[in-house]
CSV table of C-alpha atoms in Angstrom, one decimal:
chain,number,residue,atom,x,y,z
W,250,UNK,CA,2.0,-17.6,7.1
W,251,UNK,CA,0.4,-19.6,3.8
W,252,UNK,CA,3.2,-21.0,1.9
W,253,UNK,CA,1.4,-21.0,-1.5
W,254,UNK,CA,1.5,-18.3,-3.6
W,255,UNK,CA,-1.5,-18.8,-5.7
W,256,UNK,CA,-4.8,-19.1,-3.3
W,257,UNK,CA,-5.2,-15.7,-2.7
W,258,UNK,CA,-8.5,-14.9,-1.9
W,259,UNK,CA,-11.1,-12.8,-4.2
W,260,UNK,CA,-10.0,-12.3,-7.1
W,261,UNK,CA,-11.2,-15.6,-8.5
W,262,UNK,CA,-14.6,-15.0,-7.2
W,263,UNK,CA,-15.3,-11.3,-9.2
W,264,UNK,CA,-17.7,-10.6,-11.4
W,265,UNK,CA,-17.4,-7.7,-13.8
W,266,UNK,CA,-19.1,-5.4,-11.6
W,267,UNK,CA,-16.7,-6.2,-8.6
W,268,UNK,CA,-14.5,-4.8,-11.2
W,269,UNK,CA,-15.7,-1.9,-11.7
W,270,UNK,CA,-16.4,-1.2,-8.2
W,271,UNK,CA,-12.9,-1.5,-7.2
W,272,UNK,CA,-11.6,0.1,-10.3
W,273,UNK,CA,-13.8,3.2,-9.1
W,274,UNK,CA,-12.7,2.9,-5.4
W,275,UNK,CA,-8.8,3.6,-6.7
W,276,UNK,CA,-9.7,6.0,-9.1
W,277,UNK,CA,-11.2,8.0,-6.7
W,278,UNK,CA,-8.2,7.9,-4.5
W,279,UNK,CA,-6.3,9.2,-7.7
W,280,UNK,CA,-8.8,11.7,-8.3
W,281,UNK,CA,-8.9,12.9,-4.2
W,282,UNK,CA,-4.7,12.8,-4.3
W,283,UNK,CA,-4.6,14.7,-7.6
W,284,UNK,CA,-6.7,17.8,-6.3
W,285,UNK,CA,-3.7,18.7,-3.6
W,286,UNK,CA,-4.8,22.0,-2.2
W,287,UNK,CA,-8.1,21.3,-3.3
W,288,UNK,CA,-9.0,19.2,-0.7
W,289,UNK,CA,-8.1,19.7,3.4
W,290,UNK,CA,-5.0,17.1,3.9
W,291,UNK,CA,-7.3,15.6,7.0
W,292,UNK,CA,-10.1,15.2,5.0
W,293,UNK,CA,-7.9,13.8,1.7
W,294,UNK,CA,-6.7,11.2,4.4
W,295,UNK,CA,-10.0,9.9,5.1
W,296,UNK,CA,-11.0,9.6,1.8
W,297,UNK,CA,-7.6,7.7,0.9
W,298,UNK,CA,-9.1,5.3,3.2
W,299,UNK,CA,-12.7,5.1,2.5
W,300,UNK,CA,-13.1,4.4,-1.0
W,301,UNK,CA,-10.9,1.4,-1.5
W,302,UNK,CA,-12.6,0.3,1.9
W,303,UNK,CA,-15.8,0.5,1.1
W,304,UNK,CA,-14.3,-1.5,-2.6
W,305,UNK,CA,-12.9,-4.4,-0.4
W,306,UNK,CA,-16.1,-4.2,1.6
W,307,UNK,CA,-18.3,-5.0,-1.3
W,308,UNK,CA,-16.3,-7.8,-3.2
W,309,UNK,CA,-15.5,-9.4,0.1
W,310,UNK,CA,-19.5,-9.1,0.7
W,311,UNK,CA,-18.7,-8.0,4.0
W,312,UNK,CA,-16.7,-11.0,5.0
W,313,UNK,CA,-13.4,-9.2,6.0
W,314,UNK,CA,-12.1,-12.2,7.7
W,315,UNK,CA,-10.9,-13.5,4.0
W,316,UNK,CA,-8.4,-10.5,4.5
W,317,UNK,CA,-8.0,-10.0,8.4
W,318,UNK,CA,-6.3,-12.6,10.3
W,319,UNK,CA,-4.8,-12.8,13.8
W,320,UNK,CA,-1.6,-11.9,14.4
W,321,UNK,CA,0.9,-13.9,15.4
W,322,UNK,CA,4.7,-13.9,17.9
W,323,UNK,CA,5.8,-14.9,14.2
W,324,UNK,CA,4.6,-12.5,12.2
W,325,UNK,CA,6.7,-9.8,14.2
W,326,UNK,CA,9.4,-11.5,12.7
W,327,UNK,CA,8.3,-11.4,9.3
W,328,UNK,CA,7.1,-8.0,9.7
W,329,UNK,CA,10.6,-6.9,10.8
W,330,UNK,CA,12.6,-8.2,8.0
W,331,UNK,CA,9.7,-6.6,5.5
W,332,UNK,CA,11.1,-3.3,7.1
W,333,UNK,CA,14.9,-4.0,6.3
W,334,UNK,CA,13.9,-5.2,2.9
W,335,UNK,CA,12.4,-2.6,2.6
W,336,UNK,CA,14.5,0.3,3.6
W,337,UNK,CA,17.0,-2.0,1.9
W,338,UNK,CA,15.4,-1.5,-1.8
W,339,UNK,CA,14.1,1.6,-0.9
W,340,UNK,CA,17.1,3.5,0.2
W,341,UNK,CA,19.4,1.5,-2.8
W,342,UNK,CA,16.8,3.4,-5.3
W,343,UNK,CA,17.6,6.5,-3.1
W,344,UNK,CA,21.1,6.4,-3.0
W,345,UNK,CA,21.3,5.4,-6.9
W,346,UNK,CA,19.1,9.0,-7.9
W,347,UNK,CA,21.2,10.6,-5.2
W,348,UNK,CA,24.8,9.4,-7.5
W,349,UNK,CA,23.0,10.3,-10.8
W,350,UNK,CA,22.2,14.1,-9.7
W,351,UNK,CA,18.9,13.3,-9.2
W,352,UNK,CA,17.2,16.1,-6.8
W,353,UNK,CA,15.7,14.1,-3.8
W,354,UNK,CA,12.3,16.1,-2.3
W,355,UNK,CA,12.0,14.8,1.5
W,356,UNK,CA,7.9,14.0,1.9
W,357,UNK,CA,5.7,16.8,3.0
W,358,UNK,CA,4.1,15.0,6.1
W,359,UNK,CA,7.9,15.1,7.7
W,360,UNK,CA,6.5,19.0,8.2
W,361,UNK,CA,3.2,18.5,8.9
W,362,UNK,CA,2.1,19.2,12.6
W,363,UNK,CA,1.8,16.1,15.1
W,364,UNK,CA,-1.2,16.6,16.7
W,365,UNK,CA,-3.8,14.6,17.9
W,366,UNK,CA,-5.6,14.5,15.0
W,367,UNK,CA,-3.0,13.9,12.8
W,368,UNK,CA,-1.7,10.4,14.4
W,369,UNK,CA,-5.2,9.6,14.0
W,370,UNK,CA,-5.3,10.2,10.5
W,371,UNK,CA,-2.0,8.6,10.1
W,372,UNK,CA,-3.0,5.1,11.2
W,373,UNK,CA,-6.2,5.5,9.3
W,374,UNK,CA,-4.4,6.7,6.3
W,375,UNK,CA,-1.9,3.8,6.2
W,376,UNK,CA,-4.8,1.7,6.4
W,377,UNK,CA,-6.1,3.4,3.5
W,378,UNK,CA,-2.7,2.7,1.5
W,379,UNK,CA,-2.9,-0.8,2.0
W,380,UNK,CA,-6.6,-1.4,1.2
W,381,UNK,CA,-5.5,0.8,-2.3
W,382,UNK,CA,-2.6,-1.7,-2.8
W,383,UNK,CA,-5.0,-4.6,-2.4
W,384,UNK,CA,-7.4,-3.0,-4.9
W,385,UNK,CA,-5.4,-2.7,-7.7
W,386,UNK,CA,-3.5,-6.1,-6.9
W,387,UNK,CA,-7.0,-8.1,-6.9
W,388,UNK,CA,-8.3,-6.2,-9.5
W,389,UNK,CA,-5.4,-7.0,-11.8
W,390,UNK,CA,-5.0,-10.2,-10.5
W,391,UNK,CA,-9.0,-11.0,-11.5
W,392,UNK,CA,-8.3,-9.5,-15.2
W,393,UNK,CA,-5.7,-12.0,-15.4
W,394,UNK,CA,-7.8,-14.9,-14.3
W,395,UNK,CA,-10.2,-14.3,-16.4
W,396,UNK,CA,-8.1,-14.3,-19.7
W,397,UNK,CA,-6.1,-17.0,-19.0
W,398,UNK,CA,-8.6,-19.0,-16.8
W,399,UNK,CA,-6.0,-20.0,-13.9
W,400,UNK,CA,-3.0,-18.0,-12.4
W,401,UNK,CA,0.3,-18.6,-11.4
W,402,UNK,CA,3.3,-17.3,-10.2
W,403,UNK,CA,4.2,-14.8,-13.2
W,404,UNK,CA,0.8,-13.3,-13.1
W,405,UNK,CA,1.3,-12.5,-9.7
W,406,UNK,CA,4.5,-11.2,-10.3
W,407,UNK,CA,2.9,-9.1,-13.0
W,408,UNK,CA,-0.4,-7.9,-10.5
W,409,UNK,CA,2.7,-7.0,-7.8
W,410,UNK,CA,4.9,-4.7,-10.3
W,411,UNK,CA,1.8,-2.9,-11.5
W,412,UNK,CA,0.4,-2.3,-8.1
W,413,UNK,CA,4.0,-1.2,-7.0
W,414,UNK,CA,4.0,1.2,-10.3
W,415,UNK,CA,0.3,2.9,-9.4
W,416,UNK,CA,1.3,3.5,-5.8
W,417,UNK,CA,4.6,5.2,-6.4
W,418,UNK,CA,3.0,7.1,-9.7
W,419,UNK,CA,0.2,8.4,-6.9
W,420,UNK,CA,2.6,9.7,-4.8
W,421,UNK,CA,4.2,12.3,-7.5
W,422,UNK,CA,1.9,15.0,-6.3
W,423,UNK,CA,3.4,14.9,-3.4
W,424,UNK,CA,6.7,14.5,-4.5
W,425,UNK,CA,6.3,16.8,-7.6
W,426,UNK,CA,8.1,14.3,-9.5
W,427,UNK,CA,7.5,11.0,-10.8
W,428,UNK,CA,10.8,9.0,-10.7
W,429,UNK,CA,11.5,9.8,-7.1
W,430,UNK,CA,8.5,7.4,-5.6
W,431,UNK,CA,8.4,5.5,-8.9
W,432,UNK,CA,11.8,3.7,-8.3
W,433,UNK,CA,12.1,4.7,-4.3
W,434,UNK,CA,8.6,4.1,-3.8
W,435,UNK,CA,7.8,1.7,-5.7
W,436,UNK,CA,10.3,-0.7,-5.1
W,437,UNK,CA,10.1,-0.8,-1.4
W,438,UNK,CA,6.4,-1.2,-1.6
W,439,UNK,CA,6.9,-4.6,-3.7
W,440,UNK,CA,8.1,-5.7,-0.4
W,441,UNK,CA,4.6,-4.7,1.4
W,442,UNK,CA,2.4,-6.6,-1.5
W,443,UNK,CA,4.8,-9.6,-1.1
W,444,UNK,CA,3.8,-9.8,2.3
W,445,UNK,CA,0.1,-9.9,1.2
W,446,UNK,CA,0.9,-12.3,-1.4
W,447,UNK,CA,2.1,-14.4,1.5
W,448,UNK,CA,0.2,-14.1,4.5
W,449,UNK,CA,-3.4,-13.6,2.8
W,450,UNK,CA,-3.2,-11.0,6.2
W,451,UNK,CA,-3.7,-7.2,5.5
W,452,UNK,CA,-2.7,-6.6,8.8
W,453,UNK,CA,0.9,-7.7,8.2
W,454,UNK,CA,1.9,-5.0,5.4
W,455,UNK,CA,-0.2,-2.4,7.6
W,456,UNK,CA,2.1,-3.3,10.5
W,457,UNK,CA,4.8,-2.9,8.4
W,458,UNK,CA,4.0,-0.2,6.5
W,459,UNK,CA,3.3,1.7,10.0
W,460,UNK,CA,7.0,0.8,11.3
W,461,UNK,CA,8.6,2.3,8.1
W,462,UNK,CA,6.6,5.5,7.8
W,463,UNK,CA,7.1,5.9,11.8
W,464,UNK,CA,11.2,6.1,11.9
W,465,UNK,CA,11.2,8.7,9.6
W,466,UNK,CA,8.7,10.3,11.8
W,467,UNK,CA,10.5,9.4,15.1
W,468,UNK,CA,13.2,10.4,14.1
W,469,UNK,CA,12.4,14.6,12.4
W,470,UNK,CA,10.7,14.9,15.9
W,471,UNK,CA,13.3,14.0,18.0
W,472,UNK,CA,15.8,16.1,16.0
W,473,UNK,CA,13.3,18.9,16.7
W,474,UNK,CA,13.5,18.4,20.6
């Protein structure tokens, strides 16, 4: 795991049209999510991951190994105590909305069949999620650079809360609601772009995003055995 915060890779490398690319590649995951019905869920799961890898793709110049690193016996660690941090802020939000009235909607996918294809589309689609995270992160993280000519901690801090803000705001079409993946969403993913922030690994929020979304999972099947 890197122990600085502030040599991220990318973002102090991007030109304008970088920009724009990756700016495109999460709009178009906006626009794909938006159209709901529109779109067939497996093909809307593709597309989630596509665009903002093709994005990464083209501002890495096709060096993925500035964002792909081994794993490690240690990162299992780390990768377990982002999931309790995780469930920790995540279900605290929950719990808080819960007390205030707040009508919680359980995520559709709970419902969805388990087939072959979707487990697929599942791992591809967390994939996708991440690569969208890292998007917006870099992206913002590149805007700041190049007003302020250097970064440091409080612009990453900023770059983390506004990813964490997009990604829960995406997910109110599936919610129908903004504030429920706003503030249970969003917080829990700060956890997953911390871990980016420190491993310079994609791999270790994808891990760990995969280990949160599959206890839920786990868990509606086996309570339908």
């Amino acid at each position: 795991m890197s122990e600085s915060f502030t040599d991220i890779p990318i973002y102090n490398t991007m030109d304008n049209r970088d920009i724009a690319v990756l700016a495109l590649s999460f709009i178009l995951v906006f626009a794909v999510v938006s159209m709901r019905s529109l779109i067939p869920s497996n093909l809307k799961s593709v597309f989630i991951f596509l665009f903002p890898f093709c994005g990464i793709l083209y501002v890495c110049r096709g060096k993925l190994n500035l964002i792909v690193k081994r794993l490690h016996k240690i990162d299992l660690v780390y990768i377990f105590v982002y999931v309790v941090f995780y469930y920790m802020l995540s279900m605290g939000a929950g719990a808080v909305l819960y007390y205030l009235g707040f009508p919680l909607k359980p995520n559709a996918v709970l419902n969805m069949d388990k087939d072959a294809v979707f487990w697929i589309l599942f791992f591809v689609q967390i994939l996708g999620e991440e690569l969208f995270k890292l998007s917006i992160f870099i992206t913002a993280l590149s805007l700041l650079y190049k007003y302020a000519s250097k970064i440091d901690n409080c612009m990453i801090a900023i770059s983390m809360i506004l990813t964490s803000v997009l990604f829960g705001a995406i997910h109110m079409f599936a919610y129908s609601s903004l504030l429920q993946p706003l503030l249970i969403l969003g917080l829990g993913n700060l956890v997953l772009i911390f871990a980016y922030v420190q491993s310079k690994n994609i791999l270790i929020p994808y891990v760990s995003h995969l280990v949160v979304d599959l206890i839920p999972l786990m868990a509606t099947m086996y309570l339908l055995i």
